[in-house]
């Protein structure tokens, strides 16, 4: 093991220190030399290292996944479900350790990390159950002596690449349905948050997952990504991350015509109508905007508020935002952690400067926090121009920019004026309006009078440039199943 800073690790205080792994997991073996440093975004302290694997090791992982496939896909659904249930149980048993590890590498407050571990585990439980319900169809034949049967079969070996903002849930949301369906997986987690992934792999091993069913490689994204997108042995590629990288990887998949699922960036509108319960709207806005320091793809990014409640909503949102406790996520009271890195900090600062340059006014925040590093104050700006950067691009930070609107038609037009289409939110107490708005928004998910839309039981995914496919719910497993039609001549 390389020179891990014991002080950073000691601060995490794991009850089971072996959950901290600095090696990759291929074919049921821990391998690779820890070389690449991983830091805690709250302190910039060194947490440890991870291997810098490349093309050859990724191909080895693909070979292991391919070798494990025949046995795994022919195991009964109950066998797969039993292992997935145990995996969820182990996630919950070690929830505190996993949460502390996550906060240390990602920065989010401990309460959010605990919630994410439970959420992450729920995909194992849910899809283990769904594995038992992979029903086919029988179709009335086109002639009296013909029958047609539809079978659903696992796609095969899956390549997966995941981001840093949800270091556990973005993984289980892919490998849960994949493994439940009978696929085997090679995963590259984000190099910024690899330890959650590696701990999950260890618990999978303990749950009884056979070698080769789930493999993790860490290292340089480009060569690993090439194998996962271009190797013909991989039949499905699934990605969560930024839109530009997703487009590039989807293009790389074209050469081998892989099935592709993409969960890319959003630019979520948050609509508040005059007839809204303003207190509920403020509470929803705080959850949707400031969760994970604004670093989720479903975070509200553009606030459109109707004339009649604009001032009240703006004042209350600013009051609530300024009361959020900023700090190291491992500290008990923290409600908002640091941004993930300097690049994220620069983007937030550029968006705020641009909004102010376009005439926006500061209600609270709008500057780095006095704690230094990548801590940024929860920010609310009013009178933001709809063409400011803040509205055109996903900020991925704790900045709420408010735009005023007059009519429902204006609100829907402004909300849909984006190439992204992941999540949208609206607050109104008018039943008919709630239907019109839900149906009019060009988004994959709508939070109507709620700022929280993530649960394993509901389909998560976007339209337009926010992606392809759905994760979670009964639809999520379909992404890992091929349809085969069997024609029978009697
Ligand atoms: P973010 O801006 O959220 O970090 P990215 O799209 O850059 O989003 O990263 C999401 C995931 O994609 C990470 O695991 C990252 O390592 C990976 N990634 C980034 N660039 C590439 C690439 N060229 N090829 C393969 N994977 C990549």
Short mmCIF file of N, CA, C and O and ligand atoms in Angstrom, two decimals, residues 161-165 188-192 219-226 229 237 239-246 248-249 252 340-341 343 396, ligand 1:
data_model
loop_
_atom_site.label_atom_id
_atom_site.label_comp_id
_atom_site.label_asym_id
_atom_site.label_seq_id
_atom_site.Cartn_x
_atom_site.Cartn_y
_atom_site.Cartn_z
N UNK A 161 -19.63 3.38 -16.94
CA UNK A 161 -18.78 4.48 -16.43
C UNK A 161 -19.66 5.40 -15.60
O UNK A 161 -20.76 5.78 -16.04
N UNK A 162 -19.19 5.73 -14.41
CA UNK A 162 -20.03 6.50 -13.48
C UNK A 162 -19.30 7.75 -12.97
O UNK A 162 -18.07 7.81 -12.98
N UNK A 163 -20.05 8.72 -12.49
CA UNK A 163 -19.49 10.01 -12.06
C UNK A 163 -19.25 10.05 -10.55
O UNK A 163 -19.50 9.08 -9.83
N UNK A 164 -18.83 11.20 -10.08
CA UNK A 164 -18.42 11.38 -8.68
C UNK A 164 -19.54 11.91 -7.79
O UNK A 164 -19.38 11.92 -6.57
N UNK A 165 -20.64 12.43 -8.37
CA UNK A 165 -21.59 13.14 -7.49
C UNK A 165 -22.44 12.21 -6.64
O UNK A 165 -22.87 12.58 -5.55
N UNK A 188 -16.00 1.36 -14.63
CA UNK A 188 -14.99 2.34 -14.27
C UNK A 188 -15.67 3.45 -13.47
O UNK A 188 -16.46 4.22 -14.01
N UNK A 189 -15.38 3.53 -12.15
CA UNK A 189 -15.96 4.63 -11.36
C UNK A 189 -15.15 5.90 -11.62
O UNK A 189 -14.09 5.86 -12.23
N UNK A 190 -15.66 7.00 -11.12
CA UNK A 190 -14.91 8.24 -11.25
C UNK A 190 -13.61 8.13 -10.44
O UNK A 190 -13.60 7.61 -9.33
N UNK A 191 -12.55 8.66 -11.01
CA UNK A 191 -11.24 8.64 -10.33
C UNK A 191 -11.27 9.53 -9.07
O UNK A 191 -10.41 9.42 -8.20
N UNK A 192 -12.30 10.41 -8.98
CA UNK A 192 -12.39 11.29 -7.81
C UNK A 192 -13.04 10.57 -6.62
O UNK A 192 -12.80 10.95 -5.47
N UNK A 219 -8.29 4.12 -13.38
CA UNK A 219 -7.12 4.60 -14.12
C UNK A 219 -7.52 5.67 -15.10
O UNK A 219 -8.57 6.29 -14.97
N UNK A 220 -6.68 5.84 -16.12
CA UNK A 220 -6.87 6.88 -17.11
C UNK A 220 -8.19 6.63 -17.87
O UNK A 220 -8.38 5.58 -18.48
N UNK A 221 -9.09 7.61 -17.82
CA UNK A 221 -10.44 7.42 -18.36
C UNK A 221 -10.44 7.09 -19.86
O UNK A 221 -11.21 6.22 -20.29
N UNK A 222 -9.58 7.73 -20.63
CA UNK A 222 -9.66 7.61 -22.09
C UNK A 222 -9.43 6.16 -22.56
O UNK A 222 -10.31 5.57 -23.21
N UNK A 223 -8.26 5.54 -22.23
CA UNK A 223 -8.04 4.16 -22.71
C UNK A 223 -9.02 3.14 -22.12
O UNK A 223 -9.45 2.22 -22.83
N UNK A 224 -9.42 3.33 -20.87
CA UNK A 224 -10.40 2.41 -20.28
C UNK A 224 -11.74 2.57 -21.02
O UNK A 224 -12.38 1.60 -21.42
N UNK A 225 -12.11 3.83 -21.23
CA UNK A 225 -13.36 4.13 -21.93
C UNK A 225 -13.37 3.56 -23.35
O UNK A 225 -14.41 3.09 -23.83
N UNK A 226 -12.22 3.58 -24.00
CA UNK A 226 -12.15 3.02 -25.38
C UNK A 226 -12.50 1.55 -25.37
O UNK A 226 -13.26 1.07 -26.21
N UNK A 229 -16.21 0.95 -24.71
CA UNK A 229 -17.13 1.36 -25.78
C UNK A 229 -16.84 0.65 -27.10
O UNK A 229 -17.73 0.54 -27.95
N UNK A 237 -23.38 -0.54 -23.24
CA UNK A 237 -22.59 0.45 -22.53
C UNK A 237 -23.54 1.41 -21.82
O UNK A 237 -24.51 1.88 -22.41
N UNK A 239 -23.69 4.88 -19.21
CA UNK A 239 -22.86 6.00 -18.75
C UNK A 239 -23.71 7.02 -18.01
O UNK A 239 -24.82 7.34 -18.44
N UNK A 240 -23.20 7.53 -16.91
CA UNK A 240 -23.76 8.72 -16.29
C UNK A 240 -22.63 9.73 -16.16
O UNK A 240 -21.56 9.40 -15.63
N UNK A 241 -22.85 10.93 -16.65
CA UNK A 241 -21.81 11.96 -16.56
C UNK A 241 -22.19 13.15 -17.41
O UNK A 241 -23.38 13.39 -17.67
N UNK A 242 -21.19 13.89 -17.84
CA UNK A 242 -21.46 15.14 -18.55
C UNK A 242 -21.91 14.86 -19.98
O UNK A 242 -21.57 13.84 -20.58
N UNK A 243 -22.64 15.81 -20.54
CA UNK A 243 -23.18 15.65 -21.89
C UNK A 243 -22.08 15.53 -22.94
O UNK A 243 -22.15 14.63 -23.78
N UNK A 244 -21.04 16.37 -22.92
CA UNK A 244 -20.01 16.24 -23.97
C UNK A 244 -19.32 14.87 -23.94
O UNK A 244 -19.11 14.25 -24.99
N UNK A 245 -18.99 14.38 -22.74
CA UNK A 245 -18.32 13.07 -22.66
C UNK A 245 -19.30 11.97 -23.09
O UNK A 245 -18.93 11.05 -23.83
N UNK A 246 -20.55 12.08 -22.69
CA UNK A 246 -21.56 11.09 -23.09
C UNK A 246 -21.72 11.01 -24.60
O UNK A 246 -21.82 9.91 -25.17
N UNK A 248 -19.48 11.77 -26.85
CA UNK A 248 -18.26 11.18 -27.41
C UNK A 248 -18.28 9.65 -27.22
O UNK A 248 -17.99 8.89 -28.15
N UNK A 249 -18.66 9.20 -26.05
CA UNK A 249 -18.66 7.77 -25.77
C UNK A 249 -19.75 7.05 -26.58
O UNK A 249 -19.54 5.94 -27.07
N UNK A 252 -18.41 6.46 -29.90
CA UNK A 252 -17.45 5.35 -29.90
C UNK A 252 -18.18 4.00 -29.91
O UNK A 252 -17.64 3.01 -30.40
N UNK A 340 -16.65 19.91 -5.58
CA UNK A 340 -15.78 18.76 -5.75
C UNK A 340 -14.32 19.16 -6.03
O UNK A 340 -13.40 18.53 -5.54
N UNK A 341 -14.12 20.23 -6.83
CA UNK A 341 -12.72 20.63 -7.13
C UNK A 341 -12.67 22.09 -7.63
O UNK A 341 -13.69 22.77 -7.73
N UNK A 343 -12.07 23.25 -10.55
CA UNK A 343 -12.76 23.47 -11.84
C UNK A 343 -14.24 23.80 -11.57
O UNK A 343 -14.81 24.73 -12.17
N UNK A 396 -24.15 23.40 -11.65
CA UNK A 396 -23.59 22.37 -10.77
C UNK A 396 -22.95 22.99 -9.53
O UNK A 396 -21.83 22.65 -9.13
P1 LIG B 1 -18.18 15.35 -14.60
O1 LIG B 1 -18.10 16.68 -15.27
O2 LIG B 1 -19.42 15.11 -13.86
O3 LIG B 1 -16.92 14.93 -13.91
P2 LIG B 1 -17.47 13.59 -16.73
O4 LIG B 1 -18.35 13.27 -17.89
O5 LIG B 1 -16.20 14.30 -17.00
O6 LIG B 1 -18.43 14.33 -15.75
O7 LIG B 1 -17.11 12.29 -15.91
C1 LIG B 1 -18.01 11.22 -15.71
C2 LIG B 1 -17.25 9.93 -15.85
O8 LIG B 1 -16.75 9.86 -17.17
C3 LIG B 1 -16.04 9.79 -14.93
O9 LIG B 1 -15.92 8.44 -14.51
C4 LIG B 1 -14.89 10.16 -15.84
O10 LIG B 1 -13.67 9.56 -15.45
C5 LIG B 1 -15.36 9.58 -17.15
N1 LIG B 1 -14.75 10.16 -18.34
C6 LIG B 1 -14.42 11.45 -18.57
N2 LIG B 1 -13.86 11.58 -19.80
C7 LIG B 1 -13.85 10.34 -20.35
C8 LIG B 1 -13.39 9.80 -21.61
N3 LIG B 1 -12.87 10.56 -22.55
N4 LIG B 1 -13.54 8.47 -21.81
C9 LIG B 1 -14.09 7.68 -20.88
N5 LIG B 1 -14.53 8.12 -19.69
C10 LIG B 1 -14.42 9.43 -19.42
#
